[in-house]
Amino acid sequence: MTKSALPQAPERRPASGPAPSGAATNGGSGWRAFFAFPNPVNEYAARITAGLVVVMAVATLLTGWGWGLVVLAVGFWLRVLFGPRVSPLALLSVKVLAPRIGHAKLVAGPPKRFAQGIGAALTSAAVVLFFTGFQPAAWILLALLIVAASLEAFVGFCLGCAIFGFLQRRGLIPEDVCEACNNVTLRRI
């Protein structure tokens, strides 16, 4: 069997930092590294971030403060675009809170990024609805976000990751986006 025919393990790098030098670049361009998302991801850090999102979202819902929606949306967009390197909630989770738990439980990064994208879409839509006079619809979207983030934080079920897996099994997300998601032999337990 040739080396190229052997299954390749996914790239492993710390969930708290950027890709190793040259690992996420494309022909010397640093753009891919600039917008890199960690793979794998520390599941504990992701769950803590989700818990912090729940706290912020519940506070926003209870106070009716529309700018809280903006803060949530910006946080999701920062995590989607830059991983945990820029988002205050993710930095708190990755650098301060998750290390206190101990060892990291590593999971695939692409589904987590997809889940953050869903959060970004929901909160962005809620911002638009709120500031165009459709506040009840904005609060409904925020309530949906609270449910999804609560499932992640308290139960360990990532709804966005489940949707990612469904779309990948249907061929709507290419297999090479997350080889470890598709190939059980590459998963770590």
Backbone as JSON, one array per atom type, in Angstrom:
{
  "sequence": "MTKSALPQAPERRPASGPAPSGAATNGGSGWRAFFAFPNPVNEYAARITAGLVVVMAVATLLTGWGWGLVVLAVGFWLRVLFGPRVSPLALLSVKVLAPRIGHAKLVAGPPKRFAQGIGAALTSAAVVLFFTGFQPAAWILLALLIVAASLEAFVGFCLGCAIFGFLQRRGLIPEDVCEACNNVTLRRI",
  "N": [[0.85, -1.17, 0.0], [0.65, 2.15, -0.86], [2.02, 5.2, 0.44], [0.28, 7.37, 0.01], [-2.14, 6.09, -0.14], [-2.79, 5.35, 2.35], [-4.89, 6.01, 5.18], [-5.03, 9.32, 6.28], [-4.38, 11.03, 9.23], [-6.26, 13.71, 10.7], [-5.04, 17.1, 10.73], [-3.43, 18.04, 13.67], [-3.49, 20.46, 16.08], [-2.99, 22.87, 18.7], [-6.01, 23.93, 20.26], [-6.13, 26.47, 21.11], [-4.61, 28.28, 19.71], [-3.13, 29.87, 16.77], [-2.62, 28.32, 13.55], [0.22, 26.16, 13.06], [3.34, 27.49, 11.9], [3.13, 28.12, 8.51], [1.32, 26.02, 8.13], [-1.36, 26.59, 7.63], [-1.38, 28.1, 5.37], [-1.69, 29.33, 2.02], [0.11, 28.81, -0.61], [2.05, 30.57, 0.42], [0.57, 32.75, 1.16], [-0.81, 34.55, 3.83], [-3.49, 34.73, 4.37], [-5.24, 32.55, 4.75], [-4.32, 31.59, 7.2], [-4.88, 33.8, 8.74], [-7.66, 33.79, 8.84], [-8.09, 31.36, 10.02], [-9.57, 28.53, 11.63], [-9.54, 26.64, 14.56], [-8.62, 23.19, 14.41], [-8.22, 20.2, 15.73], [-10.9, 21.06, 18.07], [-11.23, 22.06, 21.45], [-13.63, 20.51, 23.18], [-14.64, 21.13, 25.71], [-14.02, 23.85, 26.02], [-15.62, 24.87, 23.97], [-18.15, 24.25, 24.97], [-18.18, 25.78, 27.31], [-18.03, 28.35, 26.2], [-20.5, 28.34, 24.9], [-22.14, 28.27, 27.16], [-21.59, 30.79, 28.26], [-22.66, 32.35, 26.21], [-25.35, 31.67, 26.53], [-25.87, 32.88, 29.03], [-25.47, 35.63, 28.38], [-27.42, 35.9, 26.36], [-29.83, 35.3, 27.67], [-29.84, 37.38, 29.55], [-30.05, 39.52, 27.76], [-32.55, 38.99, 26.63], [-34.23, 39.14, 28.9], [-33.9, 41.8, 29.71], [-34.6, 43.18, 27.46], [-32.91, 44.65, 25.93], [-31.88, 45.79, 23.0], [-29.33, 46.24, 21.95], [-27.85, 44.28, 23.06], [-28.29, 42.14, 21.42], [-26.76, 42.9, 19.25], [-24.19, 42.77, 20.35], [-24.03, 40.0, 20.84], [-24.24, 39.04, 18.18], [-21.92, 40.16, 16.99], [-19.97, 38.81, 18.48], [-20.42, 36.13, 17.66], [-19.77, 36.4, 14.91], [-17.07, 37.1, 15.1], [-16.02, 34.72, 16.17], [-16.65, 32.91, 14.09], [-15.17, 33.94, 11.92], [-12.5, 34.23, 12.9], [-11.92, 32.22, 14.69], [-11.12, 31.29, 18.06], [-9.39, 33.38, 18.61], [-9.97, 36.13, 18.74], [-12.5, 36.7, 19.79], [-13.94, 37.82, 22.78], [-15.47, 36.15, 24.58], [-14.73, 33.56, 23.72], [-11.96, 33.66, 24.12], [-11.87, 33.92, 26.92], [-12.99, 31.46, 27.59], [-11.2, 29.57, 26.34], [-8.61, 30.3, 27.21], [-8.75, 30.77, 29.99], [-10.94, 29.51, 31.5], [-11.48, 26.79, 30.5], [-8.91, 25.48, 30.74], [-8.84, 25.05, 33.49], [-10.44, 22.88, 33.88], [-8.98, 20.73, 33.16], [-7.66, 18.09, 31.29], [-7.98, 18.28, 27.71], [-10.81, 17.63, 25.66], [-10.86, 16.62, 22.54], [-12.5, 17.56, 19.56], [-13.81, 17.56, 16.2], [-13.13, 20.49, 14.26], [-14.46, 21.82, 11.99], [-17.37, 21.28, 12.14], [-17.99, 22.71, 14.47], [-17.34, 25.3, 13.73], [-19.26, 25.68, 11.77], [-21.55, 25.57, 13.37], [-21.15, 27.92, 14.85], [-21.49, 29.67, 12.76], [-24.22, 29.35, 12.24], [-25.21, 30.46, 14.59], [-24.28, 33.07, 14.2], [-25.82, 33.79, 11.97], [-28.46, 33.6, 13.02], [-28.38, 35.52, 15.14], [-27.69, 37.81, 13.71], [-29.9, 38.1, 12.01], [-31.79, 38.52, 14.01], [-30.93, 41.01, 14.98], [-31.42, 42.67, 12.74], [-34.21, 42.35, 12.54], [-35.02, 43.37, 15.05], [-34.2, 46.1, 14.97], [-35.68, 47.03, 12.86], [-38.22, 47.18, 13.67], [-39.53, 44.79, 14.28], [-39.61, 43.46, 16.83], [-40.79, 41.27, 18.41], [-40.32, 39.03, 16.72], [-37.54, 39.05, 16.67], [-36.98, 38.39, 19.33], [-37.97, 35.8, 19.39], [-36.17, 34.48, 17.69], [-33.9, 34.81, 19.27], [-34.64, 33.29, 21.49], [-34.64, 30.75, 20.32], [-31.91, 30.53, 19.82], [-31.0, 30.49, 22.46], [-32.01, 28.01, 23.31], [-30.56, 26.23, 21.6], [-27.86, 26.87, 22.3], [-27.95, 26.21, 24.99], [-28.37, 23.45, 24.88], [-25.87, 22.68, 23.87], [-24.13, 23.68, 25.9], [-25.04, 22.54, 28.37], [-25.85, 19.9, 27.97], [-24.2, 18.84, 26.11], [-24.8, 18.44, 23.49], [-24.42, 19.39, 20.29], [-26.27, 21.19, 18.25], [-25.85, 22.54, 15.81], [-23.62, 21.1, 14.91], [-24.8, 18.62, 14.51], [-26.52, 19.25, 12.41], [-24.59, 19.92, 10.51], [-23.38, 17.37, 10.15], [-25.58, 15.97, 9.08], [-25.96, 17.38, 6.65], [-23.5, 16.84, 5.47], [-23.6, 14.05, 5.17], [-25.58, 13.95, 3.25], [-24.27, 14.91, 1.09], [-24.11, 17.61, 0.66], [-22.23, 19.09, 1.95], [-18.93, 18.85, 1.22], [-16.95, 15.83, 1.6], [-14.23, 16.23, 2.14], [-14.12, 18.52, 3.64], [-14.4, 17.92, 6.29], [-12.8, 15.39, 7.1], [-12.43, 13.72, 9.33], [-14.97, 13.75, 10.41], [-16.4, 12.15, 8.76], [-15.01, 9.76, 8.58], [-14.8, 7.19, 10.63], [-12.55, 5.88, 11.6], [-10.65, 7.82, 11.96], [-11.39, 9.28, 14.12], [-10.92, 10.31, 17.5], [-11.31, 8.84, 20.68]],
  "CA": [[0.0, 0.0, 0.0], [1.47, 3.35, -0.94], [1.8, 6.16, 1.52], [-0.89, 8.2, -0.28], [-3.35, 5.3, 0.0], [-3.08, 5.19, 3.77], [-5.71, 7.1, 5.72], [-4.25, 10.36, 6.93], [-5.02, 11.63, 10.39], [-6.43, 15.15, 10.53], [-4.01, 17.93, 11.33], [-3.66, 18.29, 15.09], [-2.81, 21.62, 16.62], [-3.7, 23.33, 19.88], [-7.27, 24.64, 19.99], [-6.07, 27.83, 21.62], [-3.73, 29.18, 18.99], [-3.18, 29.81, 15.32], [-1.99, 27.16, 12.92], [1.68, 26.23, 13.06], [3.89, 28.28, 10.8], [3.02, 27.54, 7.19], [0.35, 24.94, 8.05], [-2.66, 27.03, 7.1], [-1.19, 29.11, 4.35], [-1.93, 28.89, 0.67], [1.12, 29.38, -1.49], [2.76, 31.67, 1.07], [-0.37, 33.78, 1.58], [-1.22, 34.42, 5.21], [-4.93, 34.95, 4.53], [-5.88, 31.37, 5.34], [-3.95, 31.56, 8.61], [-5.58, 34.92, 9.38], [-9.05, 33.38, 9.05], [-8.09, 29.95, 10.42], [-10.37, 28.06, 12.76], [-8.79, 25.49, 15.05], [-9.08, 21.83, 14.16], [-9.46, 20.02, 16.46], [-11.38, 22.05, 19.04], [-11.47, 21.54, 22.79], [-15.08, 20.52, 23.4], [-14.96, 21.81, 26.97], [-14.0, 25.29, 25.75], [-16.81, 25.18, 23.18], [-19.32, 24.2, 25.86], [-18.12, 26.95, 28.19], [-18.42, 29.5, 25.38], [-21.96, 28.25, 24.73], [-22.75, 28.67, 28.44], [-21.5, 32.24, 28.35], [-23.64, 32.87, 25.25], [-26.66, 31.52, 27.18], [-25.99, 33.93, 30.05], [-25.66, 36.92, 27.69], [-28.68, 35.9, 25.61], [-30.92, 35.38, 28.65], [-29.82, 38.76, 30.07], [-30.58, 40.38, 26.69], [-33.99, 38.72, 26.52], [-34.93, 39.63, 30.09], [-33.84, 43.26, 29.78], [-35.14, 43.76, 26.24], [-31.89, 45.57, 25.42], [-31.59, 45.41, 21.63], [-27.89, 46.26, 21.67], [-27.32, 42.97, 23.46], [-28.32, 41.32, 20.2], [-25.6, 43.3, 18.45], [-23.01, 42.21, 21.02], [-24.03, 38.57, 20.55], [-23.95, 38.83, 16.76], [-20.5, 40.45, 16.77], [-19.22, 37.7, 19.06], [-20.5, 34.97, 16.76], [-19.0, 36.67, 13.69], [-15.64, 37.02, 15.44], [-15.65, 33.31, 16.3], [-16.71, 32.29, 12.77], [-14.1, 34.43, 11.05], [-11.15, 34.17, 13.45], [-11.79, 31.21, 15.73], [-11.15, 31.86, 19.41], [-8.28, 34.33, 18.81], [-10.4, 37.52, 18.85], [-13.74, 36.79, 20.56], [-13.73, 37.85, 24.23], [-16.02, 34.96, 25.23], [-13.91, 32.4, 23.39], [-10.67, 33.81, 24.81], [-12.11, 33.59, 28.32], [-13.2, 30.0, 27.66], [-10.03, 28.8, 25.92], [-7.39, 30.64, 27.95], [-8.91, 30.86, 31.44], [-11.86, 28.57, 32.14], [-11.3, 25.39, 30.09], [-7.72, 24.85, 31.33], [-9.11, 24.68, 34.88], [-11.11, 21.58, 33.87], [-7.95, 19.7, 33.03], [-7.35, 17.65, 29.93], [-8.9, 18.71, 26.65], [-11.51, 16.61, 24.87], [-10.78, 17.18, 21.2], [-13.52, 17.22, 18.57], [-13.56, 18.19, 14.9], [-13.37, 21.93, 14.21], [-15.42, 22.33, 11.0], [-18.77, 21.36, 12.6], [-18.12, 23.78, 15.46], [-17.36, 26.57, 12.99], [-20.57, 25.72, 11.14], [-22.49, 25.92, 14.43], [-20.96, 29.35, 15.11], [-22.11, 30.36, 11.62], [-25.67, 29.37, 12.47], [-25.42, 31.48, 15.63], [-24.09, 34.38, 13.57], [-26.99, 34.06, 11.12], [-29.62, 33.85, 13.88], [-28.28, 36.79, 15.85], [-27.72, 38.9, 12.72], [-31.3, 38.26, 11.63], [-32.47, 39.12, 15.16], [-30.56, 42.44, 15.01], [-32.17, 43.34, 11.67], [-35.63, 42.36, 12.92], [-35.22, 44.27, 16.19], [-34.04, 47.51, 14.62], [-36.66, 47.42, 11.83], [-39.53, 47.22, 14.29], [-40.12, 43.46, 14.47], [-39.0, 42.98, 18.06], [-41.21, 39.91, 18.82], [-39.62, 38.04, 15.9], [-36.15, 39.03, 17.13], [-36.92, 37.66, 20.59], [-38.18, 34.38, 19.08], [-34.88, 33.97, 17.22], [-33.0, 34.75, 20.42], [-35.06, 32.13, 22.29], [-34.12, 29.56, 19.62], [-30.48, 30.5, 20.09], [-30.83, 30.07, 23.86], [-32.23, 26.56, 23.35], [-29.43, 25.55, 20.96], [-26.66, 27.06, 23.11], [-28.15, 25.46, 26.23], [-28.1, 22.05, 24.56], [-24.41, 22.54, 23.78], [-23.48, 23.97, 27.18], [-25.45, 21.74, 29.53], [-26.08, 18.5, 27.61], [-23.12, 18.41, 25.23], [-25.33, 18.17, 22.16], [-24.24, 20.54, 19.4], [-27.28, 21.14, 17.2], [-25.19, 22.93, 14.57], [-22.78, 19.98, 14.49], [-25.71, 17.59, 14.0], [-26.95, 19.72, 11.09], [-23.41, 19.76, 9.66], [-23.27, 15.96, 9.83], [-26.69, 15.64, 8.18], [-25.66, 17.96, 5.34], [-22.35, 16.13, 4.9], [-24.07, 12.72, 4.72], [-26.39, 14.15, 2.04], [-23.4, 15.36, 0.03], [-24.18, 19.06, 0.51], [-20.93, 19.55, 2.42], [-17.97, 17.85, 0.71], [-16.29, 15.0, 2.6], [-12.9, 16.73, 2.5], [-14.23, 19.63, 4.6], [-14.14, 17.32, 7.6], [-12.55, 13.97, 6.9], [-12.64, 13.02, 10.59], [-16.41, 13.64, 10.64], [-16.91, 11.12, 7.87], [-14.25, 8.53, 8.69], [-14.78, 6.82, 12.03], [-11.21, 5.44, 12.0], [-9.82, 8.98, 12.28], [-11.89, 9.93, 15.34], [-10.33, 9.92, 18.78], [-12.32, 8.65, 21.74]],
  "C": [[0.89, 1.23, 0.0], [1.11, 4.3, 0.18], [0.55, 7.0, 1.26], [-2.19, 7.43, -0.12], [-3.72, 5.09, 1.46], [-3.97, 6.32, 4.26], [-4.83, 8.07, 6.5], [-5.04, 10.91, 8.11], [-5.19, 13.12, 10.15], [-5.32, 15.9, 11.24], [-4.38, 18.22, 12.77], [-2.85, 19.5, 15.5], [-3.61, 22.1, 17.82], [-4.93, 24.15, 19.51], [-7.17, 26.1, 20.4], [-5.23, 28.77, 20.77], [-3.86, 29.04, 17.5], [-2.48, 28.57, 14.81], [-0.48, 27.3, 13.03], [2.15, 26.97, 11.82], [3.81, 27.52, 9.49], [1.94, 26.5, 7.05], [-0.95, 25.38, 7.4], [-2.5, 28.1, 6.03], [-1.41, 28.51, 2.98], [-0.92, 29.57, -0.23], [1.83, 30.58, -0.9], [1.84, 32.78, 1.54], [-0.79, 33.52, 3.03], [-2.71, 34.57, 5.44], [-5.62, 33.75, 5.16], [-5.56, 31.27, 6.82], [-4.7, 32.65, 9.38], [-7.02, 34.53, 9.73], [-9.17, 31.92, 9.5], [-8.99, 29.71, 11.62], [-9.67, 26.8, 13.26], [-9.45, 24.16, 14.68], [-7.98, 20.9, 14.64], [-9.75, 21.16, 17.44], [-11.55, 21.36, 20.39], [-12.98, 21.65, 23.06], [-15.47, 21.24, 24.68], [-14.97, 23.33, 26.78], [-15.22, 25.7, 24.95], [-18.06, 25.19, 24.06], [-19.34, 25.38, 26.83], [-18.53, 28.2, 27.42], [-19.92, 29.5, 25.18], [-22.68, 28.66, 26.01], [-22.71, 30.18, 28.64], [-22.47, 32.93, 27.39], [-25.04, 32.78, 25.86], [-26.87, 32.63, 28.19], [-26.25, 35.29, 29.4], [-27.01, 37.0, 26.99], [-29.87, 36.0, 26.56], [-30.99, 36.79, 29.23], [-30.4, 39.72, 29.04], [-32.09, 40.22, 26.58], [-34.76, 39.31, 27.7], [-34.95, 41.16, 30.17], [-34.48, 43.93, 28.57], [-34.19, 44.74, 25.58], [-31.45, 45.1, 24.03], [-30.11, 45.39, 21.29], [-27.21, 44.99, 22.15], [-27.31, 42.01, 22.3], [-27.11, 41.62, 19.33], [-24.32, 42.7, 19.03], [-22.91, 40.71, 20.74], [-23.66, 38.29, 19.11], [-22.47, 39.08, 16.46], [-19.64, 39.31, 17.32], [-19.24, 36.46, 18.18], [-19.68, 35.2, 15.5], [-17.5, 36.62, 13.96], [-15.2, 35.57, 15.55], [-15.68, 32.6, 14.95], [-15.49, 32.68, 11.94], [-12.7, 34.15, 11.58], [-10.94, 33.07, 14.47], [-11.79, 31.88, 17.09], [-10.1, 32.96, 19.65], [-8.75, 35.75, 19.11], [-11.62, 37.68, 19.76], [-13.46, 36.8, 22.06], [-14.28, 36.61, 24.95], [-15.17, 33.73, 24.96], [-12.54, 32.47, 24.06], [-10.8, 33.46, 26.29], [-12.26, 32.08, 28.48], [-11.92, 29.23, 27.42], [-8.82, 29.04, 26.83], [-7.53, 30.56, 29.46], [-9.73, 29.7, 32.01], [-11.62, 27.11, 31.77], [-10.03, 24.76, 30.67], [-7.92, 24.43, 32.79], [-9.81, 23.32, 34.98], [-10.09, 20.46, 33.81], [-7.7, 19.38, 31.58], [-8.4, 18.13, 28.94], [-9.56, 17.49, 26.02], [-11.62, 17.19, 23.46], [-11.87, 16.64, 20.28], [-13.2, 17.98, 17.29], [-13.95, 19.67, 14.9], [-14.42, 22.38, 13.21], [-16.88, 22.33, 11.45], [-18.99, 22.46, 13.62], [-18.15, 25.15, 14.78], [-18.72, 26.74, 12.31], [-21.63, 26.13, 12.17], [-22.38, 27.4, 14.79], [-21.58, 30.18, 13.99], [-23.62, 30.43, 11.75], [-26.01, 30.41, 13.54], [-25.27, 32.88, 15.08], [-25.29, 34.76, 12.72], [-28.21, 34.39, 11.96], [-29.55, 35.22, 14.56], [-28.28, 37.98, 14.89], [-29.15, 39.17, 12.26], [-32.09, 38.91, 12.77], [-32.17, 40.61, 15.26], [-31.37, 43.2, 13.97], [-33.65, 43.43, 12.05], [-35.89, 43.37, 14.05], [-35.2, 45.73, 15.76], [-34.91, 47.95, 13.44], [-38.08, 47.33, 12.36], [-40.22, 45.89, 14.5], [-39.52, 42.79, 15.69], [-39.48, 41.58, 18.48], [-40.5, 38.81, 18.01], [-38.16, 37.92, 16.32], [-36.02, 38.22, 18.41], [-37.15, 36.16, 20.38], [-36.87, 33.76, 18.58], [-33.88, 33.84, 18.37], [-33.36, 33.56, 21.32], [-34.58, 30.83, 21.64], [-32.62, 29.41, 19.86], [-30.21, 30.02, 21.51], [-31.01, 28.56, 23.99], [-31.02, 25.82, 22.79], [-28.15, 25.67, 21.8], [-26.76, 26.31, 24.44], [-27.91, 23.97, 26.01], [-26.61, 21.78, 24.5], [-23.78, 22.64, 25.17], [-23.78, 22.93, 28.25], [-25.63, 20.26, 29.24], [-24.93, 17.95, 26.76], [-23.59, 18.03, 23.84], [-25.24, 19.45, 21.33], [-25.21, 20.41, 18.23], [-26.68, 21.52, 15.85], [-24.31, 21.82, 14.02], [-23.63, 18.86, 13.91], [-26.21, 17.97, 12.61], [-25.8, 19.59, 10.09], [-23.28, 18.31, 9.2], [-24.35, 15.51, 8.86], [-26.4, 16.14, 6.77], [-24.48, 17.25, 4.68], [-22.76, 14.74, 4.41], [-24.9, 12.82, 3.45], [-25.57, 14.67, 0.87], [-23.43, 16.87, -0.2], [-22.94, 19.76, 1.06], [-19.93, 18.48, 2.0], [-17.27, 17.1, 1.85], [-14.96, 15.58, 3.06], [-12.94, 17.95, 3.43], [-13.94, 19.13, 6.01], [-14.01, 15.83, 7.42], [-12.81, 13.18, 8.17], [-14.13, 12.85, 10.91], [-16.99, 12.45, 9.89], [-16.25, 9.77, 8.08], [-14.07, 8.19, 10.17], [-13.38, 6.43, 12.5], [-10.31, 6.61, 12.36], [-10.25, 9.67, 13.57], [-11.14, 9.42, 16.56], [-11.44, 9.82, 19.8], [-11.72, 9.0, 23.06]]
}
